[in-house]
Amino acid sequence: MIRVKDKRKFKLFLIISVILLIVLIWCTIWVNITAAERRAAESLQSNSNTVAVEDEDKGKDTDKDSEPGDNEETDNKQEVEVKPQEDVLEEKPPVIQVPEEKVEPVQPTKPMVVPESVPDGEAFAVFNNTLIIGDSRTEGFKLYSGVKNATYFCMKAMTIDKIVEGKQISVDGKKVSVYDLLGAQTYDKVIVGVGLNELGWNHIETFLGHYGTLIDKIKEKQPTAQIYLQAVLPVTKSRNDTDKVHNNAQIYWYNENIIKLAEEKGVKFVNPAAALTDEQGFIVSDASTDGVHFTSAYCKVWAKYLAELLQK
Amino acid sequence: MKKIKIFTLVAVIITMGFVMAGCGKDTKPVSDDNVALEQASSTDLSKYLIENIEFKDSMSIVDEEIFFSLYDLDEIDVKEVTLYASTGATAEEVAVIKTKDGKAEAVEKACRKRIEAQKQGFEDYVPKELEKLEKPVIMKAGNSVIMVVCDDREAAEKLLANYENTEV
């Protein structure tokens, strides 16, 4: 047992100890909070280098979360599969492109990577010197298709108006717009696959107007490239039946208009849906978890069939 | 009196220890000195995570070349990597990157940039996915950097903490 001789001194000592403890605790907490804030600030600062420009709100309905139910046009689903255009021009021999540095580097540490060409005999050689423009589905294509010899301009939620306005995305650590990529090298082919995120727009004319502008810009910057407008690919039956925006009837209507646009502009329309759909024109159910995006296996199927179509 | 002083000093030291340990919990890596994680191959560890974490989407391996493009990393900084990603329906992702000496921090930073890029992609698309992206697991174990984006961060952390390398 500890014996206290001077109670007054002991009390004083205890009080000082408690105060000291409180101060120490407060200091420790403060040091920890400051360190955490500093780390967060550093993280934010480093991240701000990759963040692309702010989107302008155009007041268009691109919301993917649609209510199930009242889609009165689902009966048209059998018409959805649009026949792929067959009169694709003969292929030019792929030319190995030397990387150019036309794009303004935001982070000058690394040159922009130009994909290496695949030998002529291989299935995906058709994608040599090809720029593929698109949305989240194209992002999946980039990740899983095995087509590594193409250049991609794609991002989730990408829409035609953003592309035309010069929205920048991060490609190999650099912020680039589609125009930067179009000016960076000479392409043999430019494949555009948009429309899915625009299905809910109030006026299809707005979509077609922007699409036409993009085609004109591509022609201007890549006069020798063959331009392909890729069909909006269908959705699964379950998605079709529960989504009043992203359903096959709407997709069919968009594709019909894209075909007309392709004719007007003298470019090709290509539709690889046949390799991904069942007899009713729906994406086969095991090809997608959400009814829209393709699994790794089906991205490969898509790529293989698209390559075949481009070779025709 | 001397005994009281010693007793108080010990009490202060113990309290400080508890306070520092408690406050540091949010900012310190889960386990910076986990030898099993450090020694595990990227293939084994990523497979272990994929098999044991509940993912909503179908997870598939992404080609290395695409990984370097997505994460804006140089091949010379990385010894080996395995990246699993979702179909695009969710933000779920698992990356196990074994870096060259002294590159772990740069790779960790690249992981954080990847998260920010994903946030930007999902915010106008599937905003619900931001919940996952706000609380990713990004940790270093020696020269290994592990990133997991999933619904149950705690489960992922627990799996990593309990990981035992089965390689001989």
Coordinates of C-alpha atoms in Angstrom, one line a residue:
Chain A
M1 CA 0.0 0.0 0.0
I2 CA 1.1 3.5 -0.8
R3 CA 1.1 5.7 2.3
V4 CA 0.4 9.4 1.8
K5 CA 2.0 11.6 4.4
D6 CA 1.0 15.0 3.0
K7 CA -2.5 14.9 1.7
R8 CA -2.5 18.4 0.4
K9 CA 0.6 17.9 -1.7
F10 CA -0.8 14.6 -3.0
K11 CA -4.0 16.3 -4.1
L12 CA -2.1 19.0 -5.8
F13 CA 0.1 16.4 -7.5
L14 CA -3.0 14.5 -8.6
I15 CA -4.6 17.6 -10.1
I16 CA -1.5 18.5 -12.0
S17 CA -1.2 15.0 -13.3
V18 CA -4.8 15.0 -14.5
I19 CA -4.3 18.4 -16.3
L20 CA -1.1 17.1 -17.8
L21 CA -3.0 14.0 -19.0
I22 CA -5.7 16.1 -20.6
V23 CA -3.2 18.3 -22.4
L24 CA -1.3 15.3 -23.6
I25 CA -4.5 13.6 -24.9
W26 CA -5.6 16.8 -26.7
C27 CA -2.2 17.2 -28.3
T28 CA -2.1 13.7 -29.5
I29 CA -5.6 14.0 -31.0
W30 CA -4.7 17.3 -32.6
V31 CA -1.5 15.9 -34.1
N32 CA -3.4 12.9 -35.6
I33 CA -6.1 15.1 -37.1
T34 CA -3.6 17.5 -38.6
A35 CA -1.7 14.6 -40.1
A36 CA -4.8 13.0 -41.6
E37 CA -5.9 16.4 -43.0
R38 CA -2.5 16.9 -44.6
R39 CA -2.6 13.5 -46.1
A40 CA -6.1 14.1 -47.5
A41 CA -5.0 17.4 -48.9
E42 CA -1.9 15.8 -50.6
S43 CA -4.1 13.1 -52.0
L44 CA -6.6 15.7 -53.4
Q45 CA -3.8 17.8 -54.9
S46 CA -2.3 14.8 -56.7
N47 CA -5.7 13.7 -57.9
S48 CA -6.6 17.1 -59.3
N49 CA -4.0 16.5 -62.0
T50 CA -6.0 13.7 -63.6
V51 CA -9.5 15.1 -63.2
A52 CA -11.0 16.1 -66.4
V53 CA -13.0 19.3 -67.1
E54 CA -16.4 19.8 -65.6
D55 CA -19.4 18.8 -67.5
E56 CA -22.0 21.3 -68.4
D57 CA -25.5 20.4 -67.5
K58 CA -27.4 20.4 -70.6
G59 CA -30.6 19.5 -68.9
K60 CA -30.9 16.2 -70.7
D61 CA -32.2 13.1 -69.1
T62 CA -29.3 10.6 -69.1
D63 CA -30.3 9.0 -65.8
K64 CA -29.8 5.2 -65.9
D65 CA -32.0 4.4 -63.0
S66 CA -35.3 4.1 -64.7
E67 CA -38.6 2.8 -63.2
P68 CA -39.7 -0.6 -64.2
G69 CA -42.9 -0.9 -66.1
D70 CA -44.6 1.3 -68.6
N71 CA -42.7 0.6 -71.8
E72 CA -45.4 0.2 -74.3
E73 CA -43.0 -0.4 -77.2
T74 CA -41.5 -3.7 -76.0
D75 CA -43.6 -5.5 -78.7
N76 CA -41.2 -4.1 -81.3
K77 CA -38.3 -6.0 -79.8
Q78 CA -38.1 -8.5 -82.6
E79 CA -37.3 -5.7 -85.0
V80 CA -34.3 -4.6 -83.0
E81 CA -31.5 -6.4 -84.7
V82 CA -30.3 -4.1 -87.4
K83 CA -28.7 -5.8 -90.4
P84 CA -25.0 -5.0 -90.5
Q85 CA -24.0 -2.9 -93.5
E86 CA -22.1 -5.2 -95.9
D87 CA -20.4 -2.8 -98.3
V88 CA -17.4 -2.0 -96.2
L89 CA -14.6 -0.6 -98.3
E90 CA -11.5 -2.8 -98.9
E91 CA -8.9 -2.6 -96.2
K92 CA -5.8 -0.6 -96.5
P93 CA -2.5 -2.3 -95.5
P94 CA -1.8 -1.4 -91.9
V95 CA 1.0 1.2 -91.5
I96 CA 3.1 1.2 -88.4
Q97 CA 2.8 4.6 -87.0
V98 CA 5.6 6.4 -85.2
P99 CA 4.4 8.0 -82.0
E100 CA 3.9 11.7 -82.4
E101 CA 3.8 14.3 -79.7
K102 CA 1.2 16.7 -81.0
V103 CA -0.9 16.4 -77.8
E104 CA -0.1 19.1 -75.3
P105 CA 1.3 17.3 -72.3
V106 CA -0.2 18.1 -69.0
Q107 CA 2.2 16.0 -67.1
P108 CA 5.3 16.0 -69.3
T109 CA 6.8 12.9 -67.6
K110 CA 5.6 10.2 -70.1
P111 CA 4.9 10.4 -73.9
M112 CA 1.5 9.3 -75.0
V113 CA 1.5 5.7 -75.9
V114 CA 0.6 4.7 -79.4
P115 CA -0.5 1.1 -79.5
E116 CA 1.7 -1.3 -81.4
S117 CA 0.4 -2.9 -84.6
V118 CA -0.5 -6.5 -84.8
P119 CA 0.9 -8.5 -87.7
D120 CA -1.4 -8.7 -90.7
G121 CA -2.3 -12.3 -90.4
E122 CA -3.8 -12.0 -86.9
A123 CA -7.5 -11.5 -86.2
F124 CA -7.2 -8.1 -84.6
A125 CA -4.8 -6.6 -87.2
V126 CA -7.8 -4.9 -88.6
F127 CA -7.7 -2.6 -85.6
N128 CA -4.2 -1.4 -86.4
N129 CA -4.2 2.4 -86.6
T130 CA -7.8 2.6 -85.4
L131 CA -9.3 5.1 -83.0
I132 CA -12.3 3.8 -81.1
I133 CA -14.6 6.4 -79.5
G134 CA -17.3 5.4 -77.1
D135 CA -18.9 5.2 -73.7
S136 CA -18.7 2.6 -70.8
R137 CA -19.4 -0.2 -73.2
T138 CA -16.3 0.7 -75.2
E139 CA -14.5 1.0 -71.9
G140 CA -15.4 -2.7 -71.3
F141 CA -14.3 -3.5 -74.8
K142 CA -10.9 -1.8 -74.1
L143 CA -10.5 -3.8 -70.9
Y144 CA -11.5 -7.3 -72.0
S145 CA -11.7 -7.7 -75.8
G146 CA -8.0 -8.3 -76.3
V147 CA -7.9 -5.5 -78.9
K148 CA -4.8 -3.7 -77.6
N149 CA -3.6 -2.3 -80.9
A150 CA -6.3 0.4 -81.1
T151 CA -6.3 3.8 -79.6
Y152 CA -9.3 4.5 -77.3
F153 CA -11.3 7.6 -76.4
C154 CA -13.9 6.3 -74.0
M155 CA -15.3 6.9 -70.6
K156 CA -18.3 6.0 -68.5
A157 CA -21.3 8.3 -69.1
M158 CA -19.7 9.7 -72.2
T159 CA -22.2 11.4 -74.6
I160 CA -21.9 12.8 -78.0
D161 CA -22.3 16.4 -76.9
K162 CA -19.4 16.0 -74.4
I163 CA -17.2 14.5 -77.1
V164 CA -18.0 17.3 -79.6
E165 CA -17.4 20.0 -76.9
G166 CA -13.9 18.6 -76.4
K167 CA -14.3 17.0 -73.1
Q168 CA -11.0 15.8 -71.8
I169 CA -10.4 12.4 -70.4
S170 CA -7.3 10.8 -68.9
V171 CA -5.4 8.7 -71.5
D172 CA -2.0 7.3 -70.3
G173 CA -2.0 10.0 -67.6
K174 CA -2.6 12.9 -69.9
K175 CA -5.8 14.9 -70.2
V176 CA -6.8 14.8 -73.9
S177 CA -9.9 15.6 -75.9
V178 CA -11.0 13.6 -79.0
Y179 CA -9.5 16.3 -81.1
D180 CA -6.1 15.9 -79.5
L181 CA -6.2 12.2 -80.4
L182 CA -7.4 12.9 -83.9
G183 CA -4.5 15.3 -84.3
A184 CA -1.9 12.9 -82.8
Q185 CA -1.5 10.4 -85.6
T186 CA -3.0 9.2 -88.9
Y187 CA -5.7 6.6 -88.5
D188 CA -6.9 4.1 -91.0
K189 CA -10.2 3.7 -89.2
V190 CA -12.3 5.7 -86.7
I191 CA -15.1 3.7 -85.0
V192 CA -17.7 5.7 -83.1
G193 CA -20.0 3.8 -80.7
V194 CA -22.3 6.2 -78.8
G195 CA -26.0 6.5 -78.2
L196 CA -26.6 4.4 -75.2
N197 CA -26.3 7.3 -72.7
E198 CA -28.4 9.5 -75.1
L199 CA -31.4 7.2 -75.3
G200 CA -33.3 9.4 -72.8
W201 CA -32.7 12.7 -74.5
N202 CA -35.8 14.6 -75.3
H203 CA -35.0 15.2 -78.9
I204 CA -33.1 12.7 -81.1
E205 CA -32.3 15.6 -83.4
T206 CA -29.9 17.0 -80.8
F207 CA -28.1 13.7 -80.7
L208 CA -28.0 13.5 -84.5
G209 CA -26.8 17.1 -84.8
H210 CA -23.9 16.5 -82.5
Y211 CA -23.1 13.2 -84.1
G212 CA -23.0 14.9 -87.5
T213 CA -20.7 17.5 -86.2
L214 CA -18.3 14.9 -84.9
I215 CA -18.3 13.1 -88.2
D216 CA -17.4 16.3 -90.0
K217 CA -14.6 17.0 -87.5
I218 CA -13.2 13.5 -88.0
K219 CA -13.3 13.9 -91.7
E220 CA -11.6 17.3 -91.4
K221 CA -8.8 15.9 -89.2
Q222 CA -8.5 12.4 -90.7
P223 CA -9.4 12.8 -94.4
T224 CA -8.1 9.4 -95.3
A225 CA -9.7 7.4 -92.5
Q226 CA -12.7 5.2 -93.0
I227 CA -15.3 6.2 -90.4
Y228 CA -17.6 3.6 -88.9
L229 CA -20.7 4.4 -86.8
Q230 CA -21.2 1.4 -84.6
A231 CA -24.8 0.5 -83.7
V232 CA -26.1 1.0 -80.2
L233 CA -26.0 -2.6 -79.0
P234 CA -29.2 -4.0 -77.5
V235 CA -29.9 -4.9 -73.9
T236 CA -30.9 -8.1 -72.2
K237 CA -34.6 -9.1 -71.9
S238 CA -34.8 -8.4 -68.2
R239 CA -33.3 -4.9 -68.7
N240 CA -35.6 -4.3 -71.6
D241 CA -38.6 -5.2 -69.6
T242 CA -37.8 -3.0 -66.6
D243 CA -36.1 0.0 -68.2
K244 CA -38.2 2.6 -70.0
V245 CA -35.2 4.4 -71.4
H246 CA -32.6 1.7 -72.1
N247 CA -34.7 -0.8 -74.0
N248 CA -34.5 -2.4 -77.4
A249 CA -37.4 -0.4 -79.0
Q250 CA -35.6 2.9 -78.2
I251 CA -32.3 1.4 -79.3
Y252 CA -33.8 0.3 -82.6
W253 CA -35.2 3.7 -83.2
Y254 CA -31.8 5.3 -82.5
N255 CA -30.0 2.8 -84.8
E256 CA -32.4 3.5 -87.7
N257 CA -31.5 7.2 -87.3
I258 CA -27.8 6.4 -87.1
I259 CA -28.1 4.4 -90.3
K260 CA -29.7 7.4 -92.1
L261 CA -27.0 9.7 -90.7
A262 CA -24.3 7.4 -92.0
E263 CA -25.9 7.5 -95.4
E264 CA -26.1 11.2 -95.4
K265 CA -22.5 11.6 -94.3
G266 CA -21.2 8.9 -96.6
V267 CA -19.7 6.8 -93.8
K268 CA -20.2 3.2 -92.8
F269 CA -22.6 1.7 -90.3
V270 CA -21.6 -1.4 -88.5
N271 CA -23.7 -3.6 -86.2
P272 CA -22.0 -6.4 -84.3
A273 CA -25.2 -7.2 -82.4
A274 CA -25.9 -10.5 -84.2
A275 CA -23.0 -12.2 -82.3
L276 CA -24.3 -11.1 -78.9
T277 CA -28.0 -11.5 -79.1
D278 CA -30.6 -14.3 -79.0
E279 CA -33.3 -15.0 -81.6
Q280 CA -35.4 -12.2 -80.2
G281 CA -32.7 -9.6 -80.5
F282 CA -31.9 -9.4 -76.8
I283 CA -28.4 -9.6 -75.5
V284 CA -28.0 -13.2 -74.2
S285 CA -28.6 -13.2 -70.4
D286 CA -25.2 -14.6 -69.4
A287 CA -23.4 -11.9 -71.4
S288 CA -24.2 -9.1 -68.9
T289 CA -24.7 -8.7 -65.2
D290 CA -26.7 -5.5 -65.5
G291 CA -28.2 -6.1 -68.9
V292 CA -26.1 -3.4 -70.5
H293 CA -22.4 -4.0 -70.0
F294 CA -20.7 -7.0 -71.4
T295 CA -18.7 -9.6 -69.5
S296 CA -15.1 -10.3 -70.3
A297 CA -16.0 -13.3 -72.4
Y298 CA -18.6 -11.5 -74.5
C299 CA -16.3 -8.5 -75.1
K300 CA -14.1 -11.0 -76.8
V301 CA -17.0 -12.3 -78.9
W302 CA -17.9 -8.7 -79.8
A303 CA -14.4 -7.9 -80.8
K304 CA -14.1 -11.0 -83.0
Y305 CA -17.3 -10.3 -84.8
L306 CA -16.6 -6.6 -85.2
A307 CA -13.2 -7.5 -86.7
E308 CA -14.9 -9.8 -89.2
L309 CA -17.4 -7.1 -90.2
L310 CA -14.6 -4.6 -90.6
Q311 CA -12.7 -7.0 -92.9
K312 CA -15.7 -7.4 -95.3
Chain B
M1 CA 5.9 10.0 -2.6
K2 CA 8.4 8.7 -5.0
K3 CA 6.2 5.6 -5.6
I4 CA 3.3 7.9 -6.4
K5 CA 5.3 9.8 -8.9
I6 CA 6.4 6.6 -10.6
F7 CA 2.9 5.3 -10.5
T8 CA 1.5 8.5 -12.1
L9 CA 4.3 8.5 -14.8
V10 CA 3.5 4.9 -15.7
A11 CA -0.2 5.8 -15.9
V12 CA 0.5 8.8 -18.2
I13 CA 2.7 6.7 -20.5
I14 CA 0.1 3.9 -20.7
T15 CA -2.7 6.4 -21.4
M16 CA -0.7 8.1 -24.1
G17 CA 0.0 4.8 -25.7
F18 CA -3.7 4.0 -25.8
V19 CA -4.6 7.4 -27.2
M20 CA -2.0 7.3 -29.9
A21 CA -2.9 3.8 -30.9
G22 CA -6.6 4.7 -31.0
C23 CA -6.2 8.0 -33.0
G24 CA -3.9 6.5 -35.5
K25 CA -6.3 3.8 -36.5
D26 CA -8.0 5.6 -39.4
T27 CA -4.8 6.9 -41.1
K28 CA -2.3 4.1 -40.7
P29 CA -2.2 1.3 -43.2
V30 CA -4.0 -1.9 -42.1
S31 CA -0.8 -3.8 -41.8
D32 CA 2.4 -2.4 -43.1
D33 CA 4.5 -5.3 -41.9
N34 CA 2.5 -8.2 -43.0
V35 CA 5.1 -10.6 -44.3
A36 CA 2.6 -13.0 -45.8
L37 CA 1.1 -10.2 -47.9
E38 CA 4.5 -8.9 -48.9
Q39 CA 5.6 -12.3 -50.1
A40 CA 2.4 -13.4 -51.8
S41 CA 2.4 -13.5 -55.6
S42 CA -0.1 -11.0 -57.1
T43 CA -1.9 -13.9 -58.8
D44 CA -2.4 -15.8 -55.5
L45 CA -3.4 -12.8 -53.4
S46 CA -5.8 -11.4 -56.0
K47 CA -7.4 -14.8 -56.5
Y48 CA -7.8 -15.1 -52.7
L49 CA -9.5 -11.8 -52.6
I50 CA -11.8 -12.4 -55.6
E51 CA -12.8 -15.8 -54.2
N52 CA -13.5 -14.6 -50.6
I53 CA -15.0 -11.1 -51.1
E54 CA -18.6 -10.8 -52.2
F55 CA -18.7 -8.9 -55.4
K56 CA -21.9 -7.8 -57.1
D57 CA -20.5 -7.8 -60.6
S58 CA -18.6 -10.4 -62.6
M59 CA -14.9 -9.8 -62.0
S60 CA -12.4 -10.6 -64.7
I61 CA -8.6 -10.2 -65.2
V62 CA -7.5 -7.2 -67.1
D63 CA -4.6 -7.4 -69.4
E64 CA -1.3 -6.0 -68.0
E65 CA -0.9 -3.6 -70.9
I66 CA -4.4 -2.1 -70.1
F67 CA -3.5 -2.0 -66.4
F68 CA -0.5 0.3 -67.1
S69 CA -2.6 2.6 -69.2
L70 CA -5.5 2.7 -66.6
Y71 CA -3.2 3.4 -63.7
D72 CA -0.7 5.5 -65.6
L73 CA 2.3 3.6 -64.4
D74 CA 5.6 2.6 -65.9
E75 CA 6.4 -1.0 -66.4
I76 CA 9.8 -0.4 -65.0
D77 CA 8.4 0.4 -61.6
V78 CA 6.4 -2.8 -61.3
K79 CA 7.6 -6.4 -60.9
E80 CA 4.2 -8.0 -61.3
V81 CA 0.6 -7.1 -61.2
T82 CA -2.9 -8.7 -61.3
L83 CA -5.9 -6.5 -61.9
Y84 CA -9.5 -7.7 -61.7
A85 CA -12.2 -5.3 -62.8
S86 CA -16.0 -5.4 -63.2
T87 CA -17.9 -5.3 -66.4
G88 CA -18.5 -1.6 -65.9
A89 CA -21.8 -2.0 -64.1
T90 CA -20.0 -1.4 -60.7
A91 CA -16.8 0.2 -59.5
E92 CA -15.6 -3.0 -58.0
E93 CA -11.9 -3.6 -58.6
V94 CA -9.0 -5.6 -57.1
A95 CA -5.4 -4.7 -57.8
V96 CA -2.3 -6.4 -56.4
I97 CA 0.8 -4.7 -57.5
K98 CA 4.3 -5.9 -56.5
T99 CA 6.6 -2.9 -57.1
K100 CA 10.3 -2.5 -57.5
D101 CA 12.2 -1.2 -54.4
G102 CA 11.3 2.3 -53.4
K103 CA 8.3 2.5 -55.8
A104 CA 5.5 1.4 -53.5
E105 CA 4.6 5.0 -52.6
A106 CA 4.3 6.1 -56.2
V107 CA 2.2 3.1 -57.0
E108 CA 0.0 3.8 -54.0
K109 CA -0.5 7.3 -55.3
A110 CA -1.4 5.9 -58.7
C111 CA -4.1 3.8 -57.0
R112 CA -5.5 6.8 -55.4
K113 CA -5.6 8.6 -58.8
R114 CA -7.3 5.6 -60.3
I115 CA -10.0 5.9 -57.5
E116 CA -10.5 9.6 -58.3
A117 CA -10.8 8.8 -62.0
Q118 CA -13.4 6.2 -61.3
K119 CA -15.3 8.6 -59.0
Q120 CA -15.4 11.1 -61.9
G121 CA -16.7 8.4 -64.2
F122 CA -19.4 7.1 -61.9
E123 CA -20.7 10.3 -60.4
D124 CA -23.0 11.1 -63.2
Y125 CA -23.5 7.5 -64.2
V126 CA -24.2 5.3 -61.3
P127 CA -23.7 7.6 -58.2
K128 CA -24.5 4.7 -55.9
E129 CA -21.0 3.4 -56.7
L130 CA -19.4 6.4 -55.1
E131 CA -20.1 4.8 -51.7
K132 CA -17.6 2.0 -52.6
L133 CA -15.1 4.5 -54.1
E134 CA -15.2 6.7 -50.9
K135 CA -13.9 3.8 -48.8
P136 CA -11.4 1.7 -50.8
V137 CA -8.8 -0.4 -49.2
I138 CA -5.4 0.8 -50.3
M139 CA -2.6 -0.6 -48.4
K140 CA 1.1 -1.3 -48.6
A141 CA 2.9 -4.3 -47.4
G142 CA 6.6 -3.9 -48.0
N143 CA 6.9 -3.5 -51.8
S144 CA 3.4 -4.7 -52.4
V145 CA 0.4 -2.4 -52.9
I146 CA -3.1 -3.8 -52.6
M147 CA -6.3 -2.0 -53.7
V148 CA -9.8 -3.3 -53.2
V149 CA -13.0 -1.5 -54.1
C150 CA -16.0 -3.4 -52.8
D151 CA -19.1 -3.0 -50.7
D152 CA -17.7 -4.5 -47.5
R153 CA -14.4 -2.8 -46.8
E154 CA -14.2 -4.3 -43.3
A155 CA -14.5 -7.8 -44.7
A156 CA -11.7 -7.1 -47.2
E157 CA -9.5 -5.7 -44.5
K158 CA -10.1 -8.7 -42.3
L159 CA -9.3 -11.0 -45.2
L160 CA -6.0 -9.2 -45.8
A161 CA -5.2 -9.2 -42.1
N162 CA -5.8 -13.0 -41.9
Y163 CA -4.0 -13.8 -45.1
E164 CA -1.5 -16.6 -44.8
N165 CA 0.8 -17.3 -47.7
T166 CA 0.4 -20.9 -48.6
E167 CA 3.3 -20.9 -51.0
V168 CA 6.2 -23.1 -50.0

